[in-house]
Short mmCIF file of C-alpha atoms in Angstrom, two decimals:
data_model
loop_
_atom_site.label_atom_id
_atom_site.label_comp_id
_atom_site.label_asym_id
_atom_site.label_seq_id
_atom_site.Cartn_x
_atom_site.Cartn_y
_atom_site.Cartn_z
CA MET A 119 -15.31 128.32 55.69
CA SER A 120 -17.08 131.71 56.99
CA ARG A 121 -16.70 134.81 54.56
CA ASN A 122 -16.10 138.51 55.76
CA ILE A 123 -20.05 139.29 55.60
CA ILE A 124 -19.37 143.19 55.46
CA ILE A 125 -16.77 142.65 52.47
CA SER A 126 -19.41 141.00 50.31
CA ILE A 127 -22.57 143.36 51.28
CA LYS A 128 -19.85 146.12 50.49
CA ARG A 129 -18.74 144.71 46.71
CA VAL A 130 -22.04 144.38 46.01
CA VAL A 131 -23.31 147.94 47.10
CA GLU A 132 -20.54 149.48 45.10
CA LYS A 133 -21.44 147.69 41.55
CA ILE A 134 -24.63 149.86 42.15
CA SER A 135 -23.12 153.24 43.88
CA ASN A 136 -21.11 153.01 40.61
CA VAL A 137 -23.77 153.54 38.34
CA ILE A 138 -25.43 156.37 39.99
CA ASP A 139 -24.85 159.54 41.23
CA THR A 140 -25.64 159.85 45.13
CA LYS A 141 -24.53 160.84 48.52
CA GLU A 142 -26.45 158.22 50.02
CA THR A 143 -24.68 154.96 51.69
CA TYR A 144 -26.44 151.59 51.46
CA THR A 145 -26.48 148.03 52.93
CA ILE A 146 -28.92 144.83 51.75
CA HIS A 147 -31.74 144.15 54.26
CA GLY A 148 -31.77 140.68 55.39
CA ASP A 149 -32.73 138.50 58.63
CA SER A 150 -31.06 135.98 60.06
CA THR A 151 -31.55 133.10 57.92
CA CYS A 152 -30.15 135.82 55.20
CA MET A 153 -27.02 136.36 57.33
CA ASP A 154 -26.04 132.82 57.74
CA TRP A 155 -26.48 131.74 54.38
CA LEU A 156 -24.33 135.00 53.41
CA LYS A 157 -21.71 133.60 56.08
CA PHE A 158 -21.83 129.98 55.06
CA LEU A 159 -22.64 129.52 51.34
CA ASN A 160 -19.84 128.28 49.19
CA ILE A 161 -19.43 128.33 45.52
CA ASP A 162 -17.52 125.05 44.77
CA ASN A 163 -17.68 124.99 41.06
CA ILE A 164 -18.49 127.78 38.32
CA ILE A 165 -18.99 127.12 34.37
CA ARG A 166 -18.68 130.17 32.51
CA LEU A 167 -19.77 129.41 28.86
CA PHE A 168 -21.28 132.66 27.60
CA PRO A 169 -21.19 136.61 28.76
CA ASN A 170 -24.50 136.31 30.00
CA PHE A 171 -24.68 132.64 31.29
CA TYR A 172 -23.09 131.02 33.99
CA SER A 173 -23.86 128.13 36.16
CA ALA A 174 -22.14 126.89 39.50
CA TRP A 175 -22.52 124.25 41.81
CA LEU A 176 -23.09 125.82 45.41
CA THR A 177 -22.84 124.51 49.51
CA TYR A 178 -24.65 125.51 52.30
CA ARG A 179 -24.64 123.55 55.35
CA ASN A 180 -23.89 119.71 53.94
CA PHE A 181 -26.89 120.66 50.97
CA HIS A 182 -25.49 121.12 47.30
CA TYR A 183 -27.65 123.87 44.86
CA LEU A 184 -27.30 124.74 41.26
CA VAL A 185 -27.31 128.04 40.33
CA LEU A 186 -28.37 129.13 36.52
CA ILE A 187 -27.47 132.77 35.69
CA ASN A 188 -29.82 134.12 32.62
CA HIS A 189 -31.70 130.88 32.29
CA GLU A 190 -35.36 129.50 32.33
CA PHE A 191 -36.77 125.93 31.76
CA SER A 192 -39.37 125.99 29.14
CA SER A 193 -41.15 123.66 30.82
CA GLN A 194 -40.87 121.66 34.20
CA PHE A 195 -37.34 121.37 35.79
CA PRO A 196 -35.42 118.46 36.10
CA SER A 197 -36.80 115.98 38.74
CA PHE A 198 -33.33 115.96 40.68
CA LEU A 199 -33.87 119.63 41.12
CA GLN A 200 -36.30 121.41 43.85
CA GLU A 201 -36.90 125.61 43.25
CA GLU A 202 -35.78 127.56 46.00
CA THR A 203 -36.43 130.82 47.05
CA LEU A 204 -33.37 133.04 46.55
CA ASN A 205 -32.87 135.22 49.94
CA SER A 206 -30.46 138.46 50.23
CA GLY A 207 -27.59 136.49 51.98
CA ALA A 208 -27.27 133.90 48.67
CA TRP A 209 -28.21 136.43 46.24
CA ILE A 210 -25.32 139.09 47.90
CA VAL A 211 -23.02 135.80 47.66
CA ILE A 212 -23.75 134.76 43.97
CA ILE A 213 -23.61 138.44 42.57
CA ASP A 214 -20.13 139.03 44.68
CA GLU A 215 -18.62 136.01 43.40
CA LEU A 216 -19.52 135.52 40.32
CA ASP A 217 -18.71 139.11 39.55
CA LEU A 218 -22.17 140.01 38.16
CA SER A 219 -22.84 143.63 37.11
CA ILE A 220 -25.92 145.11 36.66
CA LYS A 221 -27.39 145.08 33.23
CA LYS A 222 -26.16 147.18 30.25
CA ASP A 223 -29.69 148.04 29.45
CA ALA A 224 -31.05 148.82 32.80
CA ASP A 225 -32.82 151.67 33.23
CA ILE A 226 -30.86 154.15 35.61
CA SER A 227 -33.29 156.25 36.64
CA ILE A 228 -35.55 153.64 37.70
CA LEU A 229 -32.98 152.03 39.91
CA GLU A 230 -32.74 155.97 41.24
CA GLU A 231 -36.03 155.87 42.24
CA ILE A 232 -35.66 152.21 44.33
CA LEU A 233 -32.44 153.69 46.33
CA ASP A 234 -34.45 156.98 46.83
CA ASN A 235 -37.45 155.26 48.61
CA GLU A 236 -38.05 155.79 52.35
CA TRP A 237 -35.81 152.70 53.51
CA GLU A 238 -35.24 151.62 56.99
CA THR A 239 -31.73 152.91 58.09
CA LYS A 240 -29.17 151.12 59.91
CA LYS A 241 -25.93 152.25 61.93
CA THR A 242 -22.82 150.82 61.68
CA ARG A 243 -20.23 150.56 64.66
CA ASN A 244 -18.78 153.76 63.96
CA GLY A 245 -21.79 155.32 63.85
CA GLU A 246 -22.48 155.75 59.70
CA GLU A 247 -26.16 155.67 58.61
CA LEU A 248 -26.71 153.19 55.95
CA LYS A 249 -30.23 152.83 54.04
CA SER A 250 -31.22 149.03 54.38
CA VAL A 251 -32.59 148.13 50.57
CA ASN A 252 -34.99 145.24 50.53
CA ILE A 253 -34.27 143.23 47.35
CA GLU A 254 -37.52 141.82 46.81
CA GLU A 255 -39.73 144.94 47.62
CA GLU A 256 -40.82 146.38 44.74
CA ILE A 257 -41.06 150.17 44.09
CA ASN A 258 -43.17 151.41 40.63
CA GLY A 259 -43.17 147.76 39.51
CA TYR A 260 -39.40 146.97 40.05
CA THR A 261 -37.01 145.34 42.61
CA LEU A 262 -33.41 145.86 43.18
CA LYS A 263 -33.21 142.25 41.76
CA ASP A 264 -34.32 143.31 38.63
CA PHE A 265 -31.35 145.35 37.65
CA PHE A 266 -28.74 142.40 38.08
CA PRO A 267 -28.85 139.44 35.74
CA ARG A 268 -31.46 136.69 36.89
CA ILE A 269 -30.76 134.39 39.26
CA ALA A 270 -32.29 130.87 39.62
CA LEU A 271 -31.54 129.19 42.70
CA TYR A 272 -32.15 125.09 42.98
CA LYS A 273 -31.65 122.77 45.41
CA ILE A 274 -30.03 119.21 44.32
CA ILE A 275 -31.98 116.48 45.68
CA ASP A 276 -31.33 113.39 44.00
CA ARG A 277 -28.53 111.69 41.76
CA PHE A 278 -25.96 114.55 41.99
CA THR A 279 -23.48 114.57 44.59
CA GLN A 280 -19.94 115.89 43.31
CA LYS A 281 -19.06 119.40 42.06
CA GLU A 282 -17.56 118.09 38.81
CA GLU A 283 -20.77 116.60 37.74
CA LEU A 284 -21.93 120.58 37.26
CA ASN A 285 -21.11 119.93 33.33
CA GLN A 286 -23.30 117.21 32.94
CA MET A 287 -26.40 119.02 34.64
CA THR A 288 -25.25 122.33 32.84
CA GLY A 289 -25.84 120.19 29.63
CA ILE A 290 -29.25 118.75 30.95
CA ALA A 291 -30.07 122.24 31.39
CA LEU A 292 -29.32 123.75 28.36
CA THR A 293 -30.36 121.10 26.11
CA GLU A 294 -33.93 121.06 27.95
CA ASN A 295 -34.66 123.89 25.67
CA ASN A 296 -32.02 123.88 23.18
CA SER A 297 -30.76 127.58 24.28
CA TYR A 298 -27.47 128.87 23.59
CA CYS A 299 -27.03 126.12 20.80
CA LEU A 300 -25.09 128.22 17.97
CA LEU A 301 -24.69 125.28 15.04
CA PRO A 302 -27.84 124.21 13.18
CA TYR A 303 -27.87 120.57 14.94
CA SER A 304 -30.51 118.75 13.18
CA VAL A 305 -33.88 117.40 15.83
CA GLU A 306 -31.78 113.92 15.68
CA LEU A 307 -28.34 115.36 17.14
CA LEU A 308 -29.91 117.41 19.42
CA GLN A 309 -32.16 114.62 20.94
CA GLU A 310 -28.93 112.63 21.15
CA PHE A 311 -26.75 115.62 23.08
CA LYS A 312 -29.72 115.56 25.32
CA SER A 313 -29.50 111.48 25.96
CA THR A 314 -25.98 111.75 26.49
CA PHE A 315 -26.17 114.31 29.26
CA GLU A 316 -29.29 112.63 30.94
CA ASN A 317 -28.34 109.41 30.34
CA GLY A 318 -24.20 108.99 29.70
CA ASN A 319 -22.14 106.80 31.57
CA LYS A 320 -21.00 108.93 34.41
CA TYR A 321 -17.02 108.55 33.32
CA ILE A 322 -17.88 110.22 29.84
CA PRO A 323 -15.82 113.69 30.10
CA PHE A 324 -19.03 115.97 30.11
CA GLU A 325 -17.16 119.13 29.75
CA ASN A 326 -16.24 118.34 26.26
CA ILE A 327 -19.70 116.97 25.73
CA LEU A 328 -20.87 120.55 27.04
CA ALA A 329 -18.23 122.42 24.59
CA SER A 330 -19.08 120.51 21.89
CA TYR A 331 -22.80 121.28 22.19
CA VAL A 332 -22.28 124.99 22.46
CA ALA A 333 -19.27 125.16 20.18
CA SER A 334 -19.32 127.94 17.42
CA ASP A 335 -17.85 125.93 14.64
CA PHE A 336 -18.73 122.21 13.46
CA LYS A 337 -14.96 121.44 13.74
CA PHE A 338 -14.19 122.62 17.46
CA ALA A 339 -17.50 120.52 18.06
CA TYR A 340 -15.85 117.44 16.75
CA LEU A 341 -12.48 117.98 18.16
CA ASP A 342 -13.97 118.19 21.42
CA LEU A 343 -16.01 114.94 20.91
CA TYR A 344 -12.29 113.15 19.79
CA ARG A 345 -10.72 114.39 23.09
CA CYS A 346 -13.43 112.05 24.88
CA ILE A 347 -12.00 109.28 22.78
CA GLU A 348 -8.56 110.09 23.29
CA GLY A 349 -8.93 109.75 26.74
CA LEU A 350 -9.44 105.77 26.51
CA GLN A 351 -6.89 105.20 23.78
CA PRO A 352 -3.64 104.36 25.43
CA LEU A 353 -5.72 102.87 28.21
CA TYR A 354 -7.37 100.53 26.26
CA PHE A 355 -4.17 99.73 24.00
CA LEU A 356 -2.24 99.18 27.10
CA LYS A 357 -4.49 97.21 29.39
CA ASP A 358 -3.45 93.77 28.02
CA PHE A 359 0.34 94.66 28.48
CA TYR A 360 -0.94 96.42 32.37
CA ASP A 361 -2.71 92.73 33.15
CA LYS A 362 0.19 90.60 32.17
CA LEU A 363 2.68 92.90 34.24
CA GLY A 364 0.26 92.73 36.99
CA PHE A 365 0.17 89.21 36.90
CA LYS A 366 3.81 88.44 36.69
CA TYR A 367 4.53 91.14 39.25
CA ASP A 368 1.58 91.46 41.45
CA LYS A 369 3.91 92.10 44.65
CA LEU A 370 5.90 94.73 43.35
CA THR A 371 5.28 98.39 42.20
CA LEU A 372 1.69 97.53 40.03
CA THR A 373 -0.38 96.39 43.54
CA GLY A 374 -2.72 99.10 43.74
CA LYS A 375 -2.58 100.78 40.40
CA SER A 376 -5.09 101.42 38.08
CA VAL A 377 -4.98 101.27 34.21
CA GLN A 378 -4.98 105.20 34.43
CA ASP A 379 -2.06 105.07 37.02
CA PHE A 380 -0.09 102.66 35.10
CA TYR A 381 -0.20 104.65 32.03
CA SER A 382 0.68 107.83 33.46
CA ASP A 383 3.61 106.69 35.35
CA PHE A 384 4.50 104.58 31.95
CA TYR A 385 4.25 108.20 29.83
CA GLU A 386 6.15 110.40 32.42
CA THR A 387 8.56 107.44 32.48
CA THR A 388 9.13 106.74 28.87
CA LYS A 389 7.36 109.86 27.06
CA LEU A 390 6.14 106.90 24.80
CA GLU A 391 2.40 106.44 23.83
CA PRO A 392 0.46 104.42 21.17
CA LYS A 393 0.29 104.99 17.61
CA LEU A 394 -2.97 107.17 17.33
CA GLU A 395 -4.24 105.66 14.30
CA ASP A 396 -3.35 101.79 15.74
CA SER A 397 -4.90 102.70 19.62
CA LEU A 398 -8.19 104.28 17.87
CA LYS A 399 -8.86 101.00 15.69
CA LYS A 400 -8.18 98.77 18.79
CA LEU A 401 -10.44 100.91 20.75
CA LEU A 402 -13.50 101.35 18.01
CA ASP A 403 -13.04 97.35 17.33
CA SER A 404 -14.30 96.81 20.92
CA ILE A 405 -17.89 98.47 19.82
CA ASN A 406 -20.23 97.84 17.43
CA ILE A 407 -22.15 100.83 16.07
CA ASN A 408 -23.92 101.82 12.84
CA TYR A 409 -21.90 104.60 11.35
CA GLN A 410 -24.07 107.05 9.47
CA TYR A 411 -21.08 108.87 7.97
CA ALA A 412 -17.56 107.88 9.01
CA ASP A 413 -17.13 104.55 7.37
CA LYS A 414 -18.67 105.73 3.91
CA GLN A 415 -15.78 107.69 3.35
CA ASN A 416 -13.35 105.77 1.80
CA TYR A 417 -11.33 104.54 4.49
CA SER A 418 -11.97 102.35 7.63
CA PRO A 419 -13.67 104.54 10.57
CA SER A 420 -10.36 104.54 12.60
CA LYS A 421 -8.40 105.90 9.64
CA TYR A 422 -10.92 108.47 8.52
CA LEU A 423 -11.53 109.82 12.12
CA CYS A 424 -8.04 110.15 12.90
CA ASN A 425 -6.76 111.57 9.68
CA LEU A 426 -10.05 114.15 9.84
CA ARG A 427 -8.60 115.27 13.40
CA ASN A 428 -5.02 115.88 11.99
CA GLN A 429 -6.67 118.07 9.41
CA ILE A 430 -8.25 120.23 11.77
CA VAL A 431 -5.39 120.30 14.29
CA HIS A 432 -2.55 120.80 11.83
CA LEU A 433 -1.56 123.01 9.08
CA ARG A 434 0.44 121.73 6.28
CA PRO A 435 1.80 123.42 3.38
CA LYS A 436 -0.73 122.79 0.51
CA GLN A 437 -2.88 120.96 2.79
CA THR A 438 -5.97 119.93 0.99
CA ASN A 439 -8.57 119.54 3.78
CA ASN A 440 -10.35 116.90 1.68
CA LEU A 441 -11.99 114.98 4.73
CA ILE A 442 -13.91 117.77 6.26
CA PRO A 443 -17.71 117.81 5.44
CA LYS A 444 -18.72 119.97 2.86
CA SER A 445 -22.30 120.13 3.89
CA ILE A 446 -24.41 120.92 7.28
CA ASP A 447 -26.30 117.60 6.85
CA ASN A 448 -22.88 115.68 6.69
CA TRP A 449 -21.52 117.25 9.82
CA ASN A 450 -25.00 116.46 11.83
CA LEU A 451 -24.16 112.90 10.86
CA LEU A 452 -20.56 112.72 11.78
CA ILE A 453 -21.10 114.56 15.02
CA PHE A 454 -24.09 112.04 15.38
CA ASP A 455 -21.45 109.38 15.12
CA MET A 456 -19.03 110.77 17.29
CA LEU A 457 -21.44 111.05 20.43
CA THR A 458 -22.61 107.08 19.57
CA ILE A 459 -19.22 106.30 19.84
CA VAL A 460 -18.21 108.06 22.93
CA GLN A 461 -21.47 106.66 24.65
CA GLU A 462 -20.52 103.32 23.53
CA LEU A 463 -17.33 103.53 24.48
CA TYR A 464 -17.41 104.74 27.96
CA GLN A 465 -20.14 102.29 28.56
CA ALA A 466 -18.13 99.41 27.36
CA ASN A 467 -15.08 100.24 28.62
CA GLN A 468 -15.43 102.14 31.91
CA ASP A 469 -13.49 99.12 33.92
CA LEU A 470 -10.61 101.08 32.44
CA LEU A 471 -11.50 104.18 35.11
CA THR A 472 -12.33 102.55 37.84
#
């Protein structure tokens, strides 16, 4: 699908005109290649984690690209990425569709100097003259690009093929230099997050892993990891029942249905679901891990993790919250347990999700 080139350029120019006092009218310079990118580049998925950090999945002529806003790799970027030159067509699309504004700390006087340069003029069909600003050309050491958030464009050359994988790629980028990590995670835990993003099973809900990594409170980090486990609980709990029904009624409605489809139909019809603690215990029994924190609280891991989840989610009269870790070190151990559980569960039970 092609976009309206004139409207996209106009919206970007308006972002500039809104912060300066000028009677001039402008456009953005670009050759035929830039115009082709401007016309056919699509943004298929966007992640907004912080006011100044975005990531996006782009498609241009059957190739996929990753865009990172305000992020730089501290060392060599991942091997599945190839750095691309950001042409003015792609720049306009990203500025427009991600709705990026001129930086708040920008020196507007320098921006005015750039715009006052003797740029080539172009005439529109109705005879209006526009100054054609080159975003790459330096004026007194600055370009027009310097006044907008930093945009890095990478071609995805290996491994990732689906826009839904943007969460995993974003996690790999962020953990490369621990940028945008708000909680005091230990070195070991940071490495475990990094390993999860890089090597975790493809069925892991990386959106929740990413939310846990950038969480502002340990309780939120815990709940997002617990959500990963919740996605498997009913499937594992009902698998035996599903297999028995499938064997008995192979020629009826179970034919072609996955366990996920079966659970969805089962729940929508009955509104019944397995008991949280029972299903969690059965699920955790399917793996064997060395807990660092969860089995040292005078409870079984399943009982502790389930009851902790309830204490965080629910607020009861005179609630004690006695299960919540009391120190940063203990939180780190618990989050490490949760990451390990998620990785092991999705590796051992991926057949439930196929």
